[in-house]
PDB file of C-alpha atoms and ligand atoms in Angstrom:
ATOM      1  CA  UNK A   1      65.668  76.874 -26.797  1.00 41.00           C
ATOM      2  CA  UNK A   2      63.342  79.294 -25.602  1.00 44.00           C
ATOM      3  CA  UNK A   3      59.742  79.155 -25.305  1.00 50.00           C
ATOM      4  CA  UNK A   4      57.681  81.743 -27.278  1.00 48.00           C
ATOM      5  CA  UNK A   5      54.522  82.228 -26.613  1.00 52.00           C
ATOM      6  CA  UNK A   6      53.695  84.416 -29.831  1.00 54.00           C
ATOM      7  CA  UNK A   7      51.676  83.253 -33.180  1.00 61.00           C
ATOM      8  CA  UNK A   8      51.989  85.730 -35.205  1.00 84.00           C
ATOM      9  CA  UNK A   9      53.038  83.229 -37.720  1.00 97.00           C
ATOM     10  CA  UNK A  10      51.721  80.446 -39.282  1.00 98.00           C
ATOM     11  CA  UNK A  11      53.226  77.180 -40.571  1.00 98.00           C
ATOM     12  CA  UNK A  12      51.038  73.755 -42.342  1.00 99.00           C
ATOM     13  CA  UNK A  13      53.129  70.861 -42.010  1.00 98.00           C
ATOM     14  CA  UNK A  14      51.817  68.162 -44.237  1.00 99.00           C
ATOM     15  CA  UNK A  15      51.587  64.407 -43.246  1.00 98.00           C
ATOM     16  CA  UNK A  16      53.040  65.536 -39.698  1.00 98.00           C
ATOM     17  CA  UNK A  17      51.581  63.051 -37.385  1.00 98.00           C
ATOM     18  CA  UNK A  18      55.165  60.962 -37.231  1.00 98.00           C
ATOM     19  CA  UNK A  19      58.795  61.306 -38.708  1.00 98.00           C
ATOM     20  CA  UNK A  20      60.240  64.203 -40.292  1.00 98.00           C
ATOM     21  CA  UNK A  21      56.958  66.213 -40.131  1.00 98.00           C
ATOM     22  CA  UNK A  22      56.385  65.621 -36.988  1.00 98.00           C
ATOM     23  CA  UNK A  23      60.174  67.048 -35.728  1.00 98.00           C
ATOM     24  CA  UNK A  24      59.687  69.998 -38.218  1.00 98.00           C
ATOM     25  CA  UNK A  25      56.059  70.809 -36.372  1.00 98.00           C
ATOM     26  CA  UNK A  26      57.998  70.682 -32.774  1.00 98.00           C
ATOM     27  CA  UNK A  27      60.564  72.828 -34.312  1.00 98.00           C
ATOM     28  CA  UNK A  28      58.313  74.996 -35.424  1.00 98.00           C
ATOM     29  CA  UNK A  29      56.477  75.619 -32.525  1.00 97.00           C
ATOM     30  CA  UNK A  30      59.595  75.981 -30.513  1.00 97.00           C
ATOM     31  CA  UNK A  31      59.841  79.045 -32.601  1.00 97.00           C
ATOM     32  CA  UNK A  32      56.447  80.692 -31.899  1.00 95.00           C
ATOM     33  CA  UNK A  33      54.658  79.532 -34.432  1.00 97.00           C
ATOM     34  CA  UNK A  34      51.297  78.503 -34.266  1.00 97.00           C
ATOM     35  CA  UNK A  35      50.961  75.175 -36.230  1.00 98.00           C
ATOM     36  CA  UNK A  36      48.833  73.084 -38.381  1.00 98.00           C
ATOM     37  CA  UNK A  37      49.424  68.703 -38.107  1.00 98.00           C
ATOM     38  CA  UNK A  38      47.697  67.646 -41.473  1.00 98.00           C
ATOM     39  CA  UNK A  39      47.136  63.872 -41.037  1.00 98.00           C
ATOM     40  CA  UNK A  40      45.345  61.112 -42.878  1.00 98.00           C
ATOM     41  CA  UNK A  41      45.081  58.180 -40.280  1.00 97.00           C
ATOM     42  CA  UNK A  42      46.196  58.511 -36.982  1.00 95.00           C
ATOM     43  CA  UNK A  43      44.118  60.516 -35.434  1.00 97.00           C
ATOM     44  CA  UNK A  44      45.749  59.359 -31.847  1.00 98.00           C
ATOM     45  CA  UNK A  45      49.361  60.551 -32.739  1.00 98.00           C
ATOM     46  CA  UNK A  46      48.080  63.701 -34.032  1.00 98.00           C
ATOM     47  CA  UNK A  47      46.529  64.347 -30.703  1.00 98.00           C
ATOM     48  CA  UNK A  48      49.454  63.082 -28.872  1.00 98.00           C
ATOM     49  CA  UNK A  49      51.876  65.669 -30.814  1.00 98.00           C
ATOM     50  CA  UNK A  50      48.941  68.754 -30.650  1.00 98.00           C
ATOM     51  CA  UNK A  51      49.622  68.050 -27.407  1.00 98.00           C
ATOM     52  CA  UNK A  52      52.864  68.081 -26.682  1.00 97.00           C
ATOM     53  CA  UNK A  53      53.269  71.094 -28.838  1.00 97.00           C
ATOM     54  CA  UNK A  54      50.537  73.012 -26.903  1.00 97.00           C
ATOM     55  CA  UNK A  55      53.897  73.384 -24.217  1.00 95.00           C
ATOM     56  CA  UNK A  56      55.422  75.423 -27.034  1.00 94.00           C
ATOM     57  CA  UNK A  57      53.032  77.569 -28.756  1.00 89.00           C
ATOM     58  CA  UNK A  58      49.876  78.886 -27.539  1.00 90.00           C
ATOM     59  CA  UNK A  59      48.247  77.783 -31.148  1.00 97.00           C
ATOM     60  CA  UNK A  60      47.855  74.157 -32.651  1.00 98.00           C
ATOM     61  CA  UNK A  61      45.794  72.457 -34.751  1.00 98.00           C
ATOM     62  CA  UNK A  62      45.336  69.139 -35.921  1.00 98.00           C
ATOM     63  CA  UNK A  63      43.481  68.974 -39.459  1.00 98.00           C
ATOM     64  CA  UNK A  64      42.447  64.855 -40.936  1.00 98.00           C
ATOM     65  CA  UNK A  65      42.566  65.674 -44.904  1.00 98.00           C
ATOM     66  CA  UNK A  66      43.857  63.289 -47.566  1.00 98.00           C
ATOM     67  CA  UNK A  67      46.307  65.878 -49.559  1.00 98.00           C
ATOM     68  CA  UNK A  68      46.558  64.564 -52.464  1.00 98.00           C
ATOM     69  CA  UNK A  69      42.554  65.488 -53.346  1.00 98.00           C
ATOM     70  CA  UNK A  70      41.904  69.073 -53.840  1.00 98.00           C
ATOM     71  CA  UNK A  71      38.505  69.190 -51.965  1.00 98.00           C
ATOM     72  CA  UNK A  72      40.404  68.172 -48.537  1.00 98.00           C
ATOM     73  CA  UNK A  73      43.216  70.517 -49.599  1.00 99.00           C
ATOM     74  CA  UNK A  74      40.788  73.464 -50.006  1.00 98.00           C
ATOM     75  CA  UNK A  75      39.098  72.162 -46.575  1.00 98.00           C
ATOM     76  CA  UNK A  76      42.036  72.221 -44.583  1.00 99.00           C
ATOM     77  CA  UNK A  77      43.480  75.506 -45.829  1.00 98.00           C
ATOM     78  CA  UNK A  78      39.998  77.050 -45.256  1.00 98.00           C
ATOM     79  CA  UNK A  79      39.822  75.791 -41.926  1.00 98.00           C
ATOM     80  CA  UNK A  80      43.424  77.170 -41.245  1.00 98.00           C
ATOM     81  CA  UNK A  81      42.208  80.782 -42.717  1.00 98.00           C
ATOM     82  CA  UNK A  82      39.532  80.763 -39.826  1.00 98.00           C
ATOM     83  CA  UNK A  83      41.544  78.937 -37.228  1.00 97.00           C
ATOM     84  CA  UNK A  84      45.106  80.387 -37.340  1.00 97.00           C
ATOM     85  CA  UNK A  85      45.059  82.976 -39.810  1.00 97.00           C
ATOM     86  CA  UNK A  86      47.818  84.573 -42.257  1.00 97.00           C
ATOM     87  CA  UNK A  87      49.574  81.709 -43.357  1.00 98.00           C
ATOM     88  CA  UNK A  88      53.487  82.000 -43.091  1.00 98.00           C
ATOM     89  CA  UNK A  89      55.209  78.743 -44.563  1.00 98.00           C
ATOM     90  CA  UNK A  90      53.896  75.528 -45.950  1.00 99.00           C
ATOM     91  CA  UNK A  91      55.682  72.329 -45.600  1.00 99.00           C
ATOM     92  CA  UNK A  92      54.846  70.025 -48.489  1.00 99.00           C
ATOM     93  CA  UNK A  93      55.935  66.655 -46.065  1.00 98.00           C
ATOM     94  CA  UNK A  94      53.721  63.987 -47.355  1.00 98.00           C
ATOM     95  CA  UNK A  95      55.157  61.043 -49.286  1.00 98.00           C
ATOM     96  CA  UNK A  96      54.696  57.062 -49.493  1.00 98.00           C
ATOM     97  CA  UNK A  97      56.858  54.276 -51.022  1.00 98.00           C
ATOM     98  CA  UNK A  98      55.727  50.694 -51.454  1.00 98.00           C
ATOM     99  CA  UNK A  99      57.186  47.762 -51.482  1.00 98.00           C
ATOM    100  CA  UNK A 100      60.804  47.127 -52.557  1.00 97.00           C
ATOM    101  CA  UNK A 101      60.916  45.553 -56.260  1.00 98.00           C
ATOM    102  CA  UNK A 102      62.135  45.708 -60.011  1.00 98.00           C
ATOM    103  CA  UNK A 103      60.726  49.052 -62.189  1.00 98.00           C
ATOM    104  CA  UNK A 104      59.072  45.935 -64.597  1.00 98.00           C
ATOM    105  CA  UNK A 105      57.250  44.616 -61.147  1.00 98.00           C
ATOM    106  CA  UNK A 106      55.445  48.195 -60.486  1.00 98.00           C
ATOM    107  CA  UNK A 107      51.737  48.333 -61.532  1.00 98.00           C
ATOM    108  CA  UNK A 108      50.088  50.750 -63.198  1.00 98.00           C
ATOM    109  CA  UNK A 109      47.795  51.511 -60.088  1.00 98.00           C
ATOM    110  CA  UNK A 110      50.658  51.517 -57.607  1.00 98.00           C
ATOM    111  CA  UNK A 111      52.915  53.345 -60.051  1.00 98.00           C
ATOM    112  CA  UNK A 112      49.586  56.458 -60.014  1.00 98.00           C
ATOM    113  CA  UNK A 113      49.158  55.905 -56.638  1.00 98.00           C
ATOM    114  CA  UNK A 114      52.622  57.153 -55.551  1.00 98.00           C
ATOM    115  CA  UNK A 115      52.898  59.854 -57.914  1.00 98.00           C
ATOM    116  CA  UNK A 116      49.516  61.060 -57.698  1.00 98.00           C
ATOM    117  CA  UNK A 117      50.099  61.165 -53.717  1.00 98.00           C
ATOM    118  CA  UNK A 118      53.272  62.468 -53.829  1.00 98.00           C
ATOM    119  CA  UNK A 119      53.397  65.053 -56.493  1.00 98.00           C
ATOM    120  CA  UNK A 120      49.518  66.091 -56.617  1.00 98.00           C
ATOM    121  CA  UNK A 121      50.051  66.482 -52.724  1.00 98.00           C
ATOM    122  CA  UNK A 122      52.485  68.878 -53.433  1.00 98.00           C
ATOM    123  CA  UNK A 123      51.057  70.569 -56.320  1.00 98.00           C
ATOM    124  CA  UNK A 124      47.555  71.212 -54.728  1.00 99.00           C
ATOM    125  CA  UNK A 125      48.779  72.462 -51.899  1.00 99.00           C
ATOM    126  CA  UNK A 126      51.271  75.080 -53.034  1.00 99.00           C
ATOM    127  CA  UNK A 127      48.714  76.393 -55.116  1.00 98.00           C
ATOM    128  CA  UNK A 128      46.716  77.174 -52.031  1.00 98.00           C
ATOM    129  CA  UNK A 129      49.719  78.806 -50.308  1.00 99.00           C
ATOM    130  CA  UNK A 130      50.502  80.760 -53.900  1.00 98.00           C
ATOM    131  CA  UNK A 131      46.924  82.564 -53.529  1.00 98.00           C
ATOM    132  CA  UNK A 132      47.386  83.339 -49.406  1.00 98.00           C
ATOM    133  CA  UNK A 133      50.997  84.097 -49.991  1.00 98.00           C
ATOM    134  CA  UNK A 134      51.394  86.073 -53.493  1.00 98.00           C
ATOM    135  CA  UNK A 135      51.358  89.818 -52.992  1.00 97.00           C
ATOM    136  CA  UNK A 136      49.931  89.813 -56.179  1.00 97.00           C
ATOM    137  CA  UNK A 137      47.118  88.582 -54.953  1.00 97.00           C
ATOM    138  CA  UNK A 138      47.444  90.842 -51.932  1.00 97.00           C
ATOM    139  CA  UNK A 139      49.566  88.773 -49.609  1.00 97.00           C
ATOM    140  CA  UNK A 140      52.199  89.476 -47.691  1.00 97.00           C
ATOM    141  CA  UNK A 141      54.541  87.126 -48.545  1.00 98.00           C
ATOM    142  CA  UNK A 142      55.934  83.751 -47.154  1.00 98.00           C
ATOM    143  CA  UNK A 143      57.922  80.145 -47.545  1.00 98.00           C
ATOM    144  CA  UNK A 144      56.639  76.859 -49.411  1.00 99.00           C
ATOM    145  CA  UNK A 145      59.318  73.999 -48.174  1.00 99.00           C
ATOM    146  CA  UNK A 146      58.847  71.011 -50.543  1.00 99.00           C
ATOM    147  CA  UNK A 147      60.308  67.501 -48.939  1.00 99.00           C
ATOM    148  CA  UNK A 148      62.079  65.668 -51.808  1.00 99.00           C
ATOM    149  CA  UNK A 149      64.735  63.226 -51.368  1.00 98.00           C
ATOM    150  CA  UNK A 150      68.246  61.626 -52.575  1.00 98.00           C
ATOM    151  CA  UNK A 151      66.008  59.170 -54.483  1.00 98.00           C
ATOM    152  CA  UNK A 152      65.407  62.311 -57.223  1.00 98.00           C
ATOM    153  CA  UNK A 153      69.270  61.603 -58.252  1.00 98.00           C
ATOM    154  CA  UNK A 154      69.851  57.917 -57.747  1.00 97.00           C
ATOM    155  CA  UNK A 155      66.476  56.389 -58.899  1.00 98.00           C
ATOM    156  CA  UNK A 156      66.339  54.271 -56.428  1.00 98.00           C
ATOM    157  CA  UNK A 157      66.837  51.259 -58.727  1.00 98.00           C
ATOM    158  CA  UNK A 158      65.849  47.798 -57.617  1.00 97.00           C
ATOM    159  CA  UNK A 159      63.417  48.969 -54.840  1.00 97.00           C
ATOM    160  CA  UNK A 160      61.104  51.949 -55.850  1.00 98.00           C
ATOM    161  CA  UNK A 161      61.714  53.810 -59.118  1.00 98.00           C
ATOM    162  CA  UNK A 162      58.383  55.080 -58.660  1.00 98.00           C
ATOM    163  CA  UNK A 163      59.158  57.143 -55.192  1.00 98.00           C
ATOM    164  CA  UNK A 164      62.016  58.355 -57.017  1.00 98.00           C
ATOM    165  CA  UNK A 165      60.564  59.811 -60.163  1.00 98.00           C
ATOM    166  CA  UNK A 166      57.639  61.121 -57.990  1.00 99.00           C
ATOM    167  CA  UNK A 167      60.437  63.255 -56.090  1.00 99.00           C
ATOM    168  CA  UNK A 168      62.294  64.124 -59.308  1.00 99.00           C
ATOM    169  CA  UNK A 169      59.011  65.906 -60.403  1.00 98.00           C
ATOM    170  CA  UNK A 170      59.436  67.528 -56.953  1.00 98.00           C
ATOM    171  CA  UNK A 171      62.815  68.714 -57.544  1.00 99.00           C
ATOM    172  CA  UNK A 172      61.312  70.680 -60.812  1.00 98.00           C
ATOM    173  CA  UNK A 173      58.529  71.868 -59.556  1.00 98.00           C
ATOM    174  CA  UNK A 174      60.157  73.470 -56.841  1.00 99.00           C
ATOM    175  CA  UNK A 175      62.385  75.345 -59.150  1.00 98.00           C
ATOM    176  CA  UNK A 176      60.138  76.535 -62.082  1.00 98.00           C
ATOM    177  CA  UNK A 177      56.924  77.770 -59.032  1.00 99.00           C
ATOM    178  CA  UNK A 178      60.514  79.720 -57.649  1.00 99.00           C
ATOM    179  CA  UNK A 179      61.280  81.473 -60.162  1.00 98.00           C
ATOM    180  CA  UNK A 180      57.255  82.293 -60.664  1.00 98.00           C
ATOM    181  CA  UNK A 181      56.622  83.998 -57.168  1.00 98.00           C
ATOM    182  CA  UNK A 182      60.199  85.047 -56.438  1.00 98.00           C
ATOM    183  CA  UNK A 183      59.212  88.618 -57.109  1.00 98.00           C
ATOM    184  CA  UNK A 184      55.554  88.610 -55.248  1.00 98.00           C
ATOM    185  CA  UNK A 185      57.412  87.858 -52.137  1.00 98.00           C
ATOM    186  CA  UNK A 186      57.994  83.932 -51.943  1.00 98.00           C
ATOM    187  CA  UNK A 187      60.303  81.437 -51.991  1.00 99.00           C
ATOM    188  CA  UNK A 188      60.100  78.470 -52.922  1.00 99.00           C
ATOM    189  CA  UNK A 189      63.242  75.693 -51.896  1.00 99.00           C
ATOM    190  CA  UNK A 190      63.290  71.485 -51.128  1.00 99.00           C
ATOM    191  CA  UNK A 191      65.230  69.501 -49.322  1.00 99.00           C
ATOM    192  CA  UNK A 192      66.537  66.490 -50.236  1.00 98.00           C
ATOM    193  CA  UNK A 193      67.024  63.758 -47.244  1.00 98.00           C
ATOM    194  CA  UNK A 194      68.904  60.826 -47.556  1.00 98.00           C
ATOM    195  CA  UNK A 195      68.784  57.954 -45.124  1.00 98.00           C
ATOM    196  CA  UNK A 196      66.941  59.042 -42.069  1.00 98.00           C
ATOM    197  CA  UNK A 197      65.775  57.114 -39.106  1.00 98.00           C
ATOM    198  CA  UNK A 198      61.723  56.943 -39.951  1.00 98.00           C
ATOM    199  CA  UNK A 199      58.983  54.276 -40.160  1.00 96.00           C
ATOM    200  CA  UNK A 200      58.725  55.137 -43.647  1.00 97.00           C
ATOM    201  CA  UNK A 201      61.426  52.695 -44.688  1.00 96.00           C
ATOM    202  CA  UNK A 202      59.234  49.680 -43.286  1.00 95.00           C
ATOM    203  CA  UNK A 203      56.686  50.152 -45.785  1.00 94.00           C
ATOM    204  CA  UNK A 204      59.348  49.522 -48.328  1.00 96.00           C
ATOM    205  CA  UNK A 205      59.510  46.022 -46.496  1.00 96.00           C
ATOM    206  CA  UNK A 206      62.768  46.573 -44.811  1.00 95.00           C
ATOM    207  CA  UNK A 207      62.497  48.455 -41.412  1.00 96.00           C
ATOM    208  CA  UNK A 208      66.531  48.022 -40.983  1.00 96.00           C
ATOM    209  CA  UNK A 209      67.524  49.333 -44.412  1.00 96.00           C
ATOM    210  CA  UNK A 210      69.442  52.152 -42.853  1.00 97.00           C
ATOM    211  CA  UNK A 211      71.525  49.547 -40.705  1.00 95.00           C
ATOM    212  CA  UNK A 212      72.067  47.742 -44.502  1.00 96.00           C
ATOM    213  CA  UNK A 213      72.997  51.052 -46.129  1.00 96.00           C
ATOM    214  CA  UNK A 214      74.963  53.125 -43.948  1.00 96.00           C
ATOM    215  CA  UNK A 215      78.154  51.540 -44.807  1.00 97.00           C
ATOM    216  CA  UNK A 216      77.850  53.644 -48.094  1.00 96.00           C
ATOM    217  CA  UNK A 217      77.093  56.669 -46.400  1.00 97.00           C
ATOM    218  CA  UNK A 218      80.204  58.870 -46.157  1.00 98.00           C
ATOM    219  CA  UNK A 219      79.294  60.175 -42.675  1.00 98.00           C
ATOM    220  CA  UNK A 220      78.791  56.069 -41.931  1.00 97.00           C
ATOM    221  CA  UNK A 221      75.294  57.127 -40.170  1.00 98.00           C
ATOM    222  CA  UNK A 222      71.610  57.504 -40.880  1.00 98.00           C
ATOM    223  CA  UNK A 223      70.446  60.937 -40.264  1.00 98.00           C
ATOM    224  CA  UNK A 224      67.572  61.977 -37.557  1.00 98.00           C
ATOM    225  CA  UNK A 225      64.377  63.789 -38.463  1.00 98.00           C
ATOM    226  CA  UNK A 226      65.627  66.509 -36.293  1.00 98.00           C
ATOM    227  CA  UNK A 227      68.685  67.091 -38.663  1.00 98.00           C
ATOM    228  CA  UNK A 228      66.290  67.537 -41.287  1.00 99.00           C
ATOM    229  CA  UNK A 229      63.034  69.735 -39.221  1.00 99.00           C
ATOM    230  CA  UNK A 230      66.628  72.343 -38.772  1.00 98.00           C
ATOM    231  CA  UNK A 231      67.074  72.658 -42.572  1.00 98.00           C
ATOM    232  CA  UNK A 232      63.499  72.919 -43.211  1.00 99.00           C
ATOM    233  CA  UNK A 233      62.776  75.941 -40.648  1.00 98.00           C
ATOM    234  CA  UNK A 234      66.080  77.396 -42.198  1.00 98.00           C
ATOM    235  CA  UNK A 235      65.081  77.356 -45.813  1.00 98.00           C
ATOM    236  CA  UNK A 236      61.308  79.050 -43.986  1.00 98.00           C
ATOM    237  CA  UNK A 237      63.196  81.803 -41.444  1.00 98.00           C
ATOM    238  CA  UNK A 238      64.462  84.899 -42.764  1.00 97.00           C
ATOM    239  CA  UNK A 239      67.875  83.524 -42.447  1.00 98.00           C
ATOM    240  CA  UNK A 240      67.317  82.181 -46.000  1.00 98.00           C
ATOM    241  CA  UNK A 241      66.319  85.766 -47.307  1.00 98.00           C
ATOM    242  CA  UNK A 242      68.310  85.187 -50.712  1.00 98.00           C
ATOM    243  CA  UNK A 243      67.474  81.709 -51.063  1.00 99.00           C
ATOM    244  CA  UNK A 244      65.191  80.555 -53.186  1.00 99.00           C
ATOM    245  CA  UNK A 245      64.696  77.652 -55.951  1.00 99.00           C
ATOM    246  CA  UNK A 246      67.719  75.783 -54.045  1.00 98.00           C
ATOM    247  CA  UNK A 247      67.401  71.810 -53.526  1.00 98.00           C
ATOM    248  CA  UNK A 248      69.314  71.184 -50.335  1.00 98.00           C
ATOM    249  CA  UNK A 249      70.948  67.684 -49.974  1.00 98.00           C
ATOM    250  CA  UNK A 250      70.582  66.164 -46.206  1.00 98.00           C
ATOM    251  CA  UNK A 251      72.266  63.045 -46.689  1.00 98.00           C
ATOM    252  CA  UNK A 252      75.168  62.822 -44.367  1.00 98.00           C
ATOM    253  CA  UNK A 253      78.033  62.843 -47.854  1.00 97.00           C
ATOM    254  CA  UNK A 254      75.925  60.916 -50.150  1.00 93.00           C
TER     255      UNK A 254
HETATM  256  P1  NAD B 301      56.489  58.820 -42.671  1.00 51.98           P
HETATM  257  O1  NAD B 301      55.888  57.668 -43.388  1.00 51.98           O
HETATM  258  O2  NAD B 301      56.718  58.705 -41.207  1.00 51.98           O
HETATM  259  O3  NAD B 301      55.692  60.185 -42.947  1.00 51.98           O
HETATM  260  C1  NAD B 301      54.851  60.424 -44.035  1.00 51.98           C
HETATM  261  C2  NAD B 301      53.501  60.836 -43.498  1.00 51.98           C
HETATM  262  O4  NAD B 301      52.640  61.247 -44.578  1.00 51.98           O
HETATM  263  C3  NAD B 301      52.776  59.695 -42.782  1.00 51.98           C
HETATM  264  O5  NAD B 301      52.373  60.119 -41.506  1.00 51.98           O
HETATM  265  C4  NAD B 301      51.556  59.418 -43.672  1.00 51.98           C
HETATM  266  O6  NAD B 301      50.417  58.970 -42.971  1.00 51.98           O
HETATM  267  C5  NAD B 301      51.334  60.781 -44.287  1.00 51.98           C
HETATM  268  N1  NAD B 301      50.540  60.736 -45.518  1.00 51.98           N
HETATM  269  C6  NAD B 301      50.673  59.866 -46.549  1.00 51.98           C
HETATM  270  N2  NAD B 301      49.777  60.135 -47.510  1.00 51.98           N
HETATM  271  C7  NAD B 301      49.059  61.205 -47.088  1.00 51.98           C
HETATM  272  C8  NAD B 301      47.998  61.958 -47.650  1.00 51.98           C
HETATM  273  N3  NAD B 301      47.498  61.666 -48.864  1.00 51.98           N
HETATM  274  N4  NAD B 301      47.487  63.000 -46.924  1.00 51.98           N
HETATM  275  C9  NAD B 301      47.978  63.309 -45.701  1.00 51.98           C
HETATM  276  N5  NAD B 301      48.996  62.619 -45.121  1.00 51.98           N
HETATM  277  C10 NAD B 301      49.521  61.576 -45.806  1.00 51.98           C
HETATM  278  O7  NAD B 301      57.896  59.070 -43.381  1.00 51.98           O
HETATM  279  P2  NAD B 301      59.029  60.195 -43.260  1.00 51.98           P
HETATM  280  O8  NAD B 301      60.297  59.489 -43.462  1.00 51.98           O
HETATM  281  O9  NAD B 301      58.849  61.053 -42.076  1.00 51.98           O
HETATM  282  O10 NAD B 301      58.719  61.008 -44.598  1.00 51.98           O
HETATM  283  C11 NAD B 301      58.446  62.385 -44.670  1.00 51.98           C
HETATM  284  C12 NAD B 301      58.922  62.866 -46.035  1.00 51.98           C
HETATM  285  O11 NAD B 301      60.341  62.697 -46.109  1.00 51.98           O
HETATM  286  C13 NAD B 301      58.332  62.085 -47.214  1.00 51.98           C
HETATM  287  O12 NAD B 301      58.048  62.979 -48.271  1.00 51.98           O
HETATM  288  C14 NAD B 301      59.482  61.176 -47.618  1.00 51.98           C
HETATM  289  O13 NAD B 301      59.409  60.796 -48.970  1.00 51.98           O
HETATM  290  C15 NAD B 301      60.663  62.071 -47.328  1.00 51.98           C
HETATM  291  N6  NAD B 301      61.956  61.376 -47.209  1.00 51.98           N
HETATM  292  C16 NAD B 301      62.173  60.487 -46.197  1.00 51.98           C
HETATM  293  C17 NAD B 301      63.409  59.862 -46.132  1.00 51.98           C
HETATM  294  C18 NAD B 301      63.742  58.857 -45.056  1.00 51.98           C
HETATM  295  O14 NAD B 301      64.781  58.188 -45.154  1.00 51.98           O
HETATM  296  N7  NAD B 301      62.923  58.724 -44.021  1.00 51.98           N
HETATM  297  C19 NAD B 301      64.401  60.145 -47.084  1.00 51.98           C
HETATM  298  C20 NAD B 301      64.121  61.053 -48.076  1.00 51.98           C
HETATM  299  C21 NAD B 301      62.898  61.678 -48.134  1.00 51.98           C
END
């Protein structure tokens, strides 16, 4: 791929100091784009990625905000106003799971924990985008690209019912904000990842689920962040132009 030294467009990657946000920033800067890492803790891989991005794109920030409270949210998207400037596309990333267990095992503070995370993360954020992007509001148009997951259709019963509903309330969220801004010049789309090769699956308790599941998986594989940073700077590129409100499955058959 070639390098491209022009930021004329903007991208915030949320949660994007490892895994699939952290592909989808490379990716993005590959493309030009000058590029915000949100991260919560670790301030040393958020470095380590500004700076291996810096080969890529002549912009990158790195912004410490918890996302799911709206007075980081509003910091970081101010500081992105003054740093990078017109956002472009916003890639609602973050999301936690906790430990595998029964639905009648899940506590109510765990249970508002991962939704408030997960969905307010999402919700805050977009809203931020929605007044930068809307051409209502005298923008000039843009992407939100929600990360959801196969969890939203199977549940996930027996280890985290919680995750799943919390990315079930991504899946409709995604489609009613769509159909919202579709005329004021944004679209709004998720993707839905199946099993893919991340440290995320450790703080379930099982870092080698993938190597218990992937007999069920029709392509017999777990997938690789990359796989899924390509579908996410699809749905944000103009090679999406008529797509919009669309929940794209990344699961290798499942
Ligand atoms: P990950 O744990 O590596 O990445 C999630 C990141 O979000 C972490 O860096 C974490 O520190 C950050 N984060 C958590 N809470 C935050 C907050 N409040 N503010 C800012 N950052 C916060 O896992 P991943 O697998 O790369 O997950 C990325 C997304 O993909 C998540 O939404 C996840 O649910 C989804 N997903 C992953 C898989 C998979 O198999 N790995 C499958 C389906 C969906």
């Amino acid at each position: 791929m070639g390098i491209n030294m022009t930021t004329d467009k903007v991208v915030i990657i949320t949660g994007a100091s490892r895994g699939i946000g952290a592909a989808t920033a490379k990716l993005f800067a590959q493309n030009g784009y000058a590029v915000c890492i949100n991260f919560m803790t670790s301030d040393i891989a958020a470095e380590q990625l500004k700076n291996e991005i810096l080969q890529y794109t002549a912009k990158c920030i790195t912004v410490k905000a918890d996302v799911a409270k709206s007075s980081e949210v509003q910091r970081l998207f101010d500081i992105v106003d003054k740093e990078l400037g017109c956002l472009s596309v916003l890639v609602n990333n973050v999301g936690i799971l906790k430990a595998q267990c029964r639905f009648d095992e899940i506590d109510e503070q765990r249970f508002g924990q991962v939704l408030n995370t997960n969905v307010m993360s999402c919700f805050l954020c977009s809203k931020q985008a929605v007044k930068r992007m809307s051409n209502k509001y005298g923008g000039v148009g843009g992407a939100i690209v929600n990360v959801s997951s196969a969890a939203a259709k199977t549940g996930s019963p027996y280890e985290y019912v919680d995750y799943a509903a919390s990315k079930g309330a991504i899946d409709s969220l995604t489609k009613g904000l769509a159909m919202e801004v579709a005329a004021e010049g944004i679209r709004v789309n998720a993707v839905r990842p199946g099993l893919i090769h991340t440290d995320i699956h450790a703080s379930g308790g099982e870092p080698n689920r993938i190597d218990r599941l992937k007999t069920k998986i029709p392509m017999q594989r777990g997938g690789e962040p990359t796989e899924v940073a390509e579908t996410i700077y699809w749905l944000a590129s103009e090679k999406s132009s008529f797509v919009t409100g669309s929940l794209v499955d990344i699961a290798g058959g499942l």
